[in-house]
Short mmCIF file of C-alpha atoms in Angstrom, two decimals:
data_model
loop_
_atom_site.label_atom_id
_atom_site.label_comp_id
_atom_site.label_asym_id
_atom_site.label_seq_id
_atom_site.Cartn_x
_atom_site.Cartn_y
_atom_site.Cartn_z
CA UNK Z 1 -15.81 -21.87 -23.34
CA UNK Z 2 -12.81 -19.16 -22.37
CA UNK Z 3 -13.66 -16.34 -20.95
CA UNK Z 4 -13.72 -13.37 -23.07
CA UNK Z 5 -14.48 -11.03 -20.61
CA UNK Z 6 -11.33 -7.98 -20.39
CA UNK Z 7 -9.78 -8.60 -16.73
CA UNK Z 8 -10.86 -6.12 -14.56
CA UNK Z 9 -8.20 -3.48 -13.65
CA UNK Z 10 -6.62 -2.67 -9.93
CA UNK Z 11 -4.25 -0.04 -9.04
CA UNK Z 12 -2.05 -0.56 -5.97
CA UNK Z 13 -0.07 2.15 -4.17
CA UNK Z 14 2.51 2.42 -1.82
CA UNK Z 15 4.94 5.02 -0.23
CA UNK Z 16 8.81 4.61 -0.74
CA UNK Z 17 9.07 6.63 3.10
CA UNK Z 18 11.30 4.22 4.62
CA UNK Z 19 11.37 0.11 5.47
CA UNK Z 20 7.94 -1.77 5.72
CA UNK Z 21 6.57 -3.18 8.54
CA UNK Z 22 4.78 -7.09 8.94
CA UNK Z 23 1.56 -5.34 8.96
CA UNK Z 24 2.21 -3.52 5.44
CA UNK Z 25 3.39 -7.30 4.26
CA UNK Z 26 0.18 -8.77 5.81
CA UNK Z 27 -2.40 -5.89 4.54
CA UNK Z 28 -0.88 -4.81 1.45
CA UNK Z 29 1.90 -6.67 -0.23
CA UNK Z 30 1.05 -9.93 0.60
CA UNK Z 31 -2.38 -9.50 -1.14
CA UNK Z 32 -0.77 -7.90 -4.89
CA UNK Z 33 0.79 -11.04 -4.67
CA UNK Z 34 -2.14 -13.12 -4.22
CA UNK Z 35 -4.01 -11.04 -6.82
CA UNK Z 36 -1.59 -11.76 -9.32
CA UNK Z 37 -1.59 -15.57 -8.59
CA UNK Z 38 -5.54 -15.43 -8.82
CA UNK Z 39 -5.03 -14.09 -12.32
CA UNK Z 40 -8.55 -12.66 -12.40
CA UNK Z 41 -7.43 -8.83 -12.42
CA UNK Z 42 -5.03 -6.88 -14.64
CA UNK Z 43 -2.67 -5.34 -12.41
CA UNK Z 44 -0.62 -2.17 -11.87
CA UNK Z 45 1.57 -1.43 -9.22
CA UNK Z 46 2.93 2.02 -8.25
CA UNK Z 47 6.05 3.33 -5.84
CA UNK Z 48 4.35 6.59 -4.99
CA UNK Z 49 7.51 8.53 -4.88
CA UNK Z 50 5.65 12.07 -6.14
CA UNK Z 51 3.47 11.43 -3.05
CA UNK Z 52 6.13 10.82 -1.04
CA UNK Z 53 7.87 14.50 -1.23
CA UNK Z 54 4.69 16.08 0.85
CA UNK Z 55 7.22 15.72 3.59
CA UNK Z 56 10.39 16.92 3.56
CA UNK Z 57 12.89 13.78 2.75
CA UNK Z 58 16.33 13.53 2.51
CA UNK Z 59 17.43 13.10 -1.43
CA UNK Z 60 20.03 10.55 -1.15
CA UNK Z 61 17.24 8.18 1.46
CA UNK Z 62 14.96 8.79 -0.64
CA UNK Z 63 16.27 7.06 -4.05
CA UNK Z 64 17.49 4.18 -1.31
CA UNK Z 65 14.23 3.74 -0.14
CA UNK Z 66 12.76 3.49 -3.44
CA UNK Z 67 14.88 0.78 -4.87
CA UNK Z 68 14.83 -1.06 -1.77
CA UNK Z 69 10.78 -1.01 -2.23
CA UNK Z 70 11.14 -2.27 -5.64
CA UNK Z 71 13.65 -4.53 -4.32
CA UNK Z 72 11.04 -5.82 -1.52
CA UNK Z 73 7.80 -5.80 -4.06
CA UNK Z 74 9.85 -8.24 -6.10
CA UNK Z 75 10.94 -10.34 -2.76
CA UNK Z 76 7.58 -10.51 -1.45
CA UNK Z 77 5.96 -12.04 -4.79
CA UNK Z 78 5.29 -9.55 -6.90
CA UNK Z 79 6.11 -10.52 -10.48
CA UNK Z 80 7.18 -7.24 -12.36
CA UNK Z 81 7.35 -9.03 -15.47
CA UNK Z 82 3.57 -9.74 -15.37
CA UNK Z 83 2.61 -6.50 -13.97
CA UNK Z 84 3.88 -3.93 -14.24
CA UNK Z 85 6.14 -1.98 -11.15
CA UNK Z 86 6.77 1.27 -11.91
CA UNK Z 87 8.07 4.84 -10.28
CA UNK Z 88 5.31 7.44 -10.33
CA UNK Z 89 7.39 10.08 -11.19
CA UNK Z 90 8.28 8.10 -14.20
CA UNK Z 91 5.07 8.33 -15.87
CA UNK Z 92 4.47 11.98 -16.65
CA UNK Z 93 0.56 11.55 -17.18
CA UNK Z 94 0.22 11.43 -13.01
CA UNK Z 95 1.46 15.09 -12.76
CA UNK Z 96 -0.50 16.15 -15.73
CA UNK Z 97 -3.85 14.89 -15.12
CA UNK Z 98 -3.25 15.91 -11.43
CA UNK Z 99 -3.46 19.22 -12.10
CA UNK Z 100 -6.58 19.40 -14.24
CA UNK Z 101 -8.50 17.26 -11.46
CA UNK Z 102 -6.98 20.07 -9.14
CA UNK Z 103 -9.27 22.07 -11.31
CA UNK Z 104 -11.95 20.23 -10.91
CA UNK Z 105 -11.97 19.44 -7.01
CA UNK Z 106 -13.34 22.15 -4.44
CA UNK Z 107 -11.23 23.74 -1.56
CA UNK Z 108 -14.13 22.37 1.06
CA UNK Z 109 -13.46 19.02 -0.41
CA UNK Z 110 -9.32 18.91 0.14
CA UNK Z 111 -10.31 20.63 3.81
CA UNK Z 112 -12.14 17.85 5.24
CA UNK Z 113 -9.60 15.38 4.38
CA UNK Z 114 -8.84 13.83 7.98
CA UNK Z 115 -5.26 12.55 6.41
CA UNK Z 116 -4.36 16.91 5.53
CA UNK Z 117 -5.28 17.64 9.38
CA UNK Z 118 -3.18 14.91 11.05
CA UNK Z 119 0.15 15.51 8.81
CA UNK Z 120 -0.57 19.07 9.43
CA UNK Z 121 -0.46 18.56 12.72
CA UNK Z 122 2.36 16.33 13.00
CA UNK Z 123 4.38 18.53 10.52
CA UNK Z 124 3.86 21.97 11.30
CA UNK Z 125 6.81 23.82 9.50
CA UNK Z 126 5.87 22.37 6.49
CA UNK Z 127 2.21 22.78 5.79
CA UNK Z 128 2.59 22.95 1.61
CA UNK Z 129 -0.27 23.09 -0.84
CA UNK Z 130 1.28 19.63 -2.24
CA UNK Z 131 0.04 18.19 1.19
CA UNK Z 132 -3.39 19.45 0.76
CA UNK Z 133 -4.03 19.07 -2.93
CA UNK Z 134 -2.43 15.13 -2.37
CA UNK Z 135 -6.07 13.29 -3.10
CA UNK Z 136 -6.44 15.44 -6.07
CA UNK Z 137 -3.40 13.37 -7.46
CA UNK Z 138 -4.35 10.36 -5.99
CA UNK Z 139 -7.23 10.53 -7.93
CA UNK Z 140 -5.51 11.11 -10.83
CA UNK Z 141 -3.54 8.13 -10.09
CA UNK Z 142 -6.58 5.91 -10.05
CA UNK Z 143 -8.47 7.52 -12.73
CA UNK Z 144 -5.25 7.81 -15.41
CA UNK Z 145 -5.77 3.73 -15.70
CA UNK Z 146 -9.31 3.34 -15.51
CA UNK Z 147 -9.04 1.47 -12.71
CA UNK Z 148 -12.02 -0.90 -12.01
CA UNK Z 149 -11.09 -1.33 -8.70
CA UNK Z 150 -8.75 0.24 -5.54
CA UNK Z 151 -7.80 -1.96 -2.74
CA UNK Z 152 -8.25 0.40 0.49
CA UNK Z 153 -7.50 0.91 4.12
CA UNK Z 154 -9.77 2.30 6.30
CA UNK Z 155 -7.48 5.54 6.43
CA UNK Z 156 -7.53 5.81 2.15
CA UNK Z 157 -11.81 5.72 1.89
CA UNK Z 158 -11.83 9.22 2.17
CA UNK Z 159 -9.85 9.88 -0.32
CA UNK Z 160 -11.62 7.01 -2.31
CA UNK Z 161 -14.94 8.66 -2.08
CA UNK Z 162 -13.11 11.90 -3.33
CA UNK Z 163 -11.96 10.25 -6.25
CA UNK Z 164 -15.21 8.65 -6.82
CA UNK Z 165 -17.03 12.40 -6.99
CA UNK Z 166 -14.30 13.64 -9.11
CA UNK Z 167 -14.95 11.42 -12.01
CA UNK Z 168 -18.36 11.60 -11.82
CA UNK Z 169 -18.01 15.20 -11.61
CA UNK Z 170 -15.56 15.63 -14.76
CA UNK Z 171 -18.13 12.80 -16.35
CA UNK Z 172 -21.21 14.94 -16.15
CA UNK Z 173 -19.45 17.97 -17.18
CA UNK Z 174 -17.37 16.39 -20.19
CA UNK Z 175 -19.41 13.54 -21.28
CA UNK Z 176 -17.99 10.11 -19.88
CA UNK Z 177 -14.24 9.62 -19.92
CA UNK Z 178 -13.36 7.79 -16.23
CA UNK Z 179 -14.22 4.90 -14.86
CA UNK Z 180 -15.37 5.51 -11.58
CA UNK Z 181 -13.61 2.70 -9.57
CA UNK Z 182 -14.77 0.31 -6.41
CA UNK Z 183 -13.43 -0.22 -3.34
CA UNK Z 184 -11.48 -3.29 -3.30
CA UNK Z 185 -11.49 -5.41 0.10
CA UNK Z 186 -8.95 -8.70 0.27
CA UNK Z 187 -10.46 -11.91 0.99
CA UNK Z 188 -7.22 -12.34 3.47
CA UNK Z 189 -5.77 -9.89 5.55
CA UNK Z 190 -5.39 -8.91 9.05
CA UNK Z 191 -4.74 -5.21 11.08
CA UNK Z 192 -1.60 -5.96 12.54
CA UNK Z 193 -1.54 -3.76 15.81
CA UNK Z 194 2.19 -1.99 17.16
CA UNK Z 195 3.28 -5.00 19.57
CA UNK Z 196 3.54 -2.38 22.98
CA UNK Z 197 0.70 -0.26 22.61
CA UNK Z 198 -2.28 -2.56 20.70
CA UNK Z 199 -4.86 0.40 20.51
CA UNK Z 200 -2.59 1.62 17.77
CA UNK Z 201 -1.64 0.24 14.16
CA UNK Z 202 1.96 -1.10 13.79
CA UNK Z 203 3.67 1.64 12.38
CA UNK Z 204 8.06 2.46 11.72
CA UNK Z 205 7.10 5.48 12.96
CA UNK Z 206 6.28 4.45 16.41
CA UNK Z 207 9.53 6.12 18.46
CA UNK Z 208 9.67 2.29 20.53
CA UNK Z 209 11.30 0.32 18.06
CA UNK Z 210 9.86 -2.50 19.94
CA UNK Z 211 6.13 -1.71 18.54
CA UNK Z 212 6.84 -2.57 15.14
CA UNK Z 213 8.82 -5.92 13.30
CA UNK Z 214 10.66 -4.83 9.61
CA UNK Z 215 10.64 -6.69 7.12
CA UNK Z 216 14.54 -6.74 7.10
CA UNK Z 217 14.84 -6.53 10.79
CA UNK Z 218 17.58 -9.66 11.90
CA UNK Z 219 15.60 -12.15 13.29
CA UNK Z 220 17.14 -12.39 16.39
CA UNK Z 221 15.60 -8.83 17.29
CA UNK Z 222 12.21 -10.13 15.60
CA UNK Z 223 12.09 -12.82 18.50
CA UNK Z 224 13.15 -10.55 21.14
CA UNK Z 225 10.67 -8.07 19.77
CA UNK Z 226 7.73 -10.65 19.58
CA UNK Z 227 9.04 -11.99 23.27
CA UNK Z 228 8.60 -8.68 24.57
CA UNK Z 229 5.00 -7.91 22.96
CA UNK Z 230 3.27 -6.53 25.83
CA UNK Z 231 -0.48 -9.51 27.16
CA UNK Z 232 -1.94 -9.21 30.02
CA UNK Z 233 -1.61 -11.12 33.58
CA UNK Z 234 -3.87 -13.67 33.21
CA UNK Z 235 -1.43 -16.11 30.88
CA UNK Z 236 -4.70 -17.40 28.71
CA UNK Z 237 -4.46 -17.09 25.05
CA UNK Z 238 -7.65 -16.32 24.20
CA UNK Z 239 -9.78 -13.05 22.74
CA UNK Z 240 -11.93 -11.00 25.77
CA UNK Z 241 -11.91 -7.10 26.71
CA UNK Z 242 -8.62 -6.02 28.15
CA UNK Z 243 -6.66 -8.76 26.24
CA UNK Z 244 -6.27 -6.75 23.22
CA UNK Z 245 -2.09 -7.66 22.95
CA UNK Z 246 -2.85 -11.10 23.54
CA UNK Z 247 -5.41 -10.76 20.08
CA UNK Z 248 -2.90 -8.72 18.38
CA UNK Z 249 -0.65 -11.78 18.82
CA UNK Z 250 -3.25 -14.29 17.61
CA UNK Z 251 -3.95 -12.03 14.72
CA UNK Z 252 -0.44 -12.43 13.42
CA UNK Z 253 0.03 -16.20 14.36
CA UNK Z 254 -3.16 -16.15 12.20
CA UNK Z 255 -2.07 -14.30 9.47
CA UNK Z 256 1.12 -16.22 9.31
CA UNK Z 257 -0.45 -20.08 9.59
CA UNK Z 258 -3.66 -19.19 8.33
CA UNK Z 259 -4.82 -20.43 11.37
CA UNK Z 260 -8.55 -19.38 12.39
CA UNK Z 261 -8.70 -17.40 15.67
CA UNK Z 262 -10.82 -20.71 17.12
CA UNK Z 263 -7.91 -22.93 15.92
CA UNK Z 264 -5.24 -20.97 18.16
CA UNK Z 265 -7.56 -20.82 21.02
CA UNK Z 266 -7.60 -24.88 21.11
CA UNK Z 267 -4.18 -25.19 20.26
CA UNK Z 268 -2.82 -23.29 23.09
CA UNK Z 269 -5.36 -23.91 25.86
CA UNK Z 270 -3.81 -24.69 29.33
CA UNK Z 271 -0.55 -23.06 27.75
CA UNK Z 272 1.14 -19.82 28.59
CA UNK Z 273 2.15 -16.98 27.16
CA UNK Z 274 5.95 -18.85 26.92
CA UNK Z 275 4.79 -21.14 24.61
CA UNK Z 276 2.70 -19.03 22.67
CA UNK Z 277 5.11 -15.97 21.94
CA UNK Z 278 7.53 -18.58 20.77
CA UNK Z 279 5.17 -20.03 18.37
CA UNK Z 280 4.18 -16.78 17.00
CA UNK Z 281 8.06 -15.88 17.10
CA UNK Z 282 8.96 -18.95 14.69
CA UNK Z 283 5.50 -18.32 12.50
CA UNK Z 284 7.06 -14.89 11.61
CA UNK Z 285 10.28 -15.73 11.12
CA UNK Z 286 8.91 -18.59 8.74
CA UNK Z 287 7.77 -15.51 6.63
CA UNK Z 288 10.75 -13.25 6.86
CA UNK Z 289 13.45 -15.23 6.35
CA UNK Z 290 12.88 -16.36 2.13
CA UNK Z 291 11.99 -12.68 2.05
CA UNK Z 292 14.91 -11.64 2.93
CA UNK Z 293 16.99 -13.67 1.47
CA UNK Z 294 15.74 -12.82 -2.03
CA UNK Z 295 15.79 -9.07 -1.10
CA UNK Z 296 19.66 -9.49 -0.43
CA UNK Z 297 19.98 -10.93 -3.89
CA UNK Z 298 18.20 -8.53 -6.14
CA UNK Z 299 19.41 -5.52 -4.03
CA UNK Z 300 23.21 -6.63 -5.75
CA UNK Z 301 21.25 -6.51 -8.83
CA UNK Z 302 20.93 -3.07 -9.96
CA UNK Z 303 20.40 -3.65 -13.74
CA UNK Z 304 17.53 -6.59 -13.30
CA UNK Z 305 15.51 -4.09 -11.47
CA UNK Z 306 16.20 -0.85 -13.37
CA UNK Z 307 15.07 -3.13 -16.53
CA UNK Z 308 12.12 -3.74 -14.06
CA UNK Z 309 11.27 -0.32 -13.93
CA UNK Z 310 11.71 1.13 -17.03
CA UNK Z 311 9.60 -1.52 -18.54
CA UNK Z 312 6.73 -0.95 -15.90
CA UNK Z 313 6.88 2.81 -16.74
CA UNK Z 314 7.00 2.01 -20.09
CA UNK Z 315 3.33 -0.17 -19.91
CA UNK Z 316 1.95 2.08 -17.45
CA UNK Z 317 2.65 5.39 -19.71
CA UNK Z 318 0.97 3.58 -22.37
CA UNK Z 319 -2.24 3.20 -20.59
CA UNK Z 320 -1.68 6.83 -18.78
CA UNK Z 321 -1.27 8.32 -21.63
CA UNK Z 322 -4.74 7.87 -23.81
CA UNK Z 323 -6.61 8.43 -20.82
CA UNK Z 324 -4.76 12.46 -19.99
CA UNK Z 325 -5.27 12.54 -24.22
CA UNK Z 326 -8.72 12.06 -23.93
CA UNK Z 327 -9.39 14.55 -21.58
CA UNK Z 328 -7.39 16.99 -22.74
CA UNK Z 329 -9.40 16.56 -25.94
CA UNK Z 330 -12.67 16.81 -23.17
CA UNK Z 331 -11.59 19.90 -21.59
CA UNK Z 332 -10.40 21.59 -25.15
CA UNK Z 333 -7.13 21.70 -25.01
CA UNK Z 334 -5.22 22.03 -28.53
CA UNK Z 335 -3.65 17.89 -29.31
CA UNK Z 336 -0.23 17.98 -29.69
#
């Protein structure tokens, strides 16, 4: 018999802030595309460009940086005409409901958010209430499409566990109107580590460009990058304490191959680090270089991904839209 079940729902997020790294391929995109493929979930994914504006940006990088993500979604496997990919400032609902669930979260609450001390920190002269009241759109974000479930990092829980108290908050208050959603952990994925300093994630904003690989870096500087990748002395591949570049490496040869951690252990015993780096090198490269080539050609094509876009908005504000109707009903507002 077919399943009549409705699909559950996911929301997926991420930042248009500048070029992606291999570890946002290998933790985030890489898995919307396998989610779609599994065909088990009804999905939505969102350029968080309203998010993105917490920190000062530069107009004219920012609208780059959001069609090359769109651009790179599509490249990496995303399928916008299945799902849809759509700008968050293109879907009104996000600001609206965003500012009743600002009503409805607690100044304690948006203080204890580790995420609103560390940008604080790191950007001083521009401490704005947009930076502290960001989970209380967030929320919104997941909540506006009764989302069943929210793939997370360990550095979004927080603000997953806000979101969680929120609806039930505005649930007991209003009667029920949100879903309250799930944390959502891929089957596959790997923390890719910055390449010179492994007690830290890869990040673009690591001042050593040699830390981190881009997507779109050539691949000639993705070898030397990889060749460089700071191991240890002992030229073993293998996990153990003080060998933490050395797993860093095996995590992406992993991630790459699919390779277990075992596997890579037997394959390169009695080898050194030569061998190995060169392996991982090729592995990566493997993975970069269709993406890049199909990033080239839809960057050229500006009208295939604006129709991209405005028909994700389009599908998203359909959904966004009864939910921030219902609750202004809720909360008494006067309909429109």
């Amino acid at each position: 018999m077919e399943n009549t079940q409705p699909k559950k729902r996911i929301l997926s997020g991420i930042q248009p802030s500048g070029a992606l790294t291999l570890g946002n391929y290998v933790g985030a995109l890489r898995n919307f595309a396998e989610l779609q493929k599994e065909n088990e979930y009804e999905c939505f994914y969102m350029i968080a460009d309203l998010h993105s504006i917490t920190v000062k940006q530069v107009p004219k990088e920012l609208r780059k940086n959001s069609l090359d993500l769109l651009a790179l979604f599509l490249a990496c496997g995303l399928d916008g005409e299945k799902d849809p990919i759509f700008y968050q400032s293109h879907v009104p609902a996000h600001a609206q409901l965003g500012w009743v669930l600002d009503c409805c979260t607690y100044f304690g609450e948006l203080s204890r958010m580790t995420q609103f001390k560390d940008k604080s920190r790191k950007h001083a002269d521009n401490i704005n209430a947009g930076l502290f009241t960001y989970p209380s759109l967030m929320a919104a974000d997941i909540l506006l499409y009764q989302s069943d479930l929210v793939p997370v990092g360990h550095d979004q829980k927080q603000h997953l566990e806000l979101t969680r108290d929120i609806a039930n908050r505005f649930n007991n208050t209003y009667s029920d109107t949100f879903k309250v959603p799930e944390p959502y952990i891929p089957k596959i994925g790997a923390k890719i580590m910055s390449l010179q300093n492994p007690a830290q994630k890869m990040s673009k904003s690591d001042p050593n460009e040699n830390s981190y690989i881009l997507l779109l870096d050539p691949i000639d500087r993705v070898v030397s990058k990889i060749k460089k990748a700071v191991t240890d002395s002992e030229a073993c591949v293998r996990r153990g304490e003080g060998k933490e570049g050395v797993e860093n490496l095996m995590s992406i040869y992993s991630a790459a191959t699919g390779k277990t951690m075992d596997e890579i252990e037997n394959e390169f015993a009695g080898r050194g680090y030569g061998d190995f780096k060169a392996a991982v090198a090729e592995s990566v490269v493997e993975i970069l270089k269709p993406i890049q080539a199909k990033y080239n050609d839809l960057i050229k094509n500006k009208d295939y991904l604006e129709k991209i876009y405005r028909s994700g908005a389009e599908r998203a504000a359909y959904v966004a839209n009864k939910t921030v109707s219902k609750v202004y009903r809720k909360i008494g507002f006067i309909q429109p």
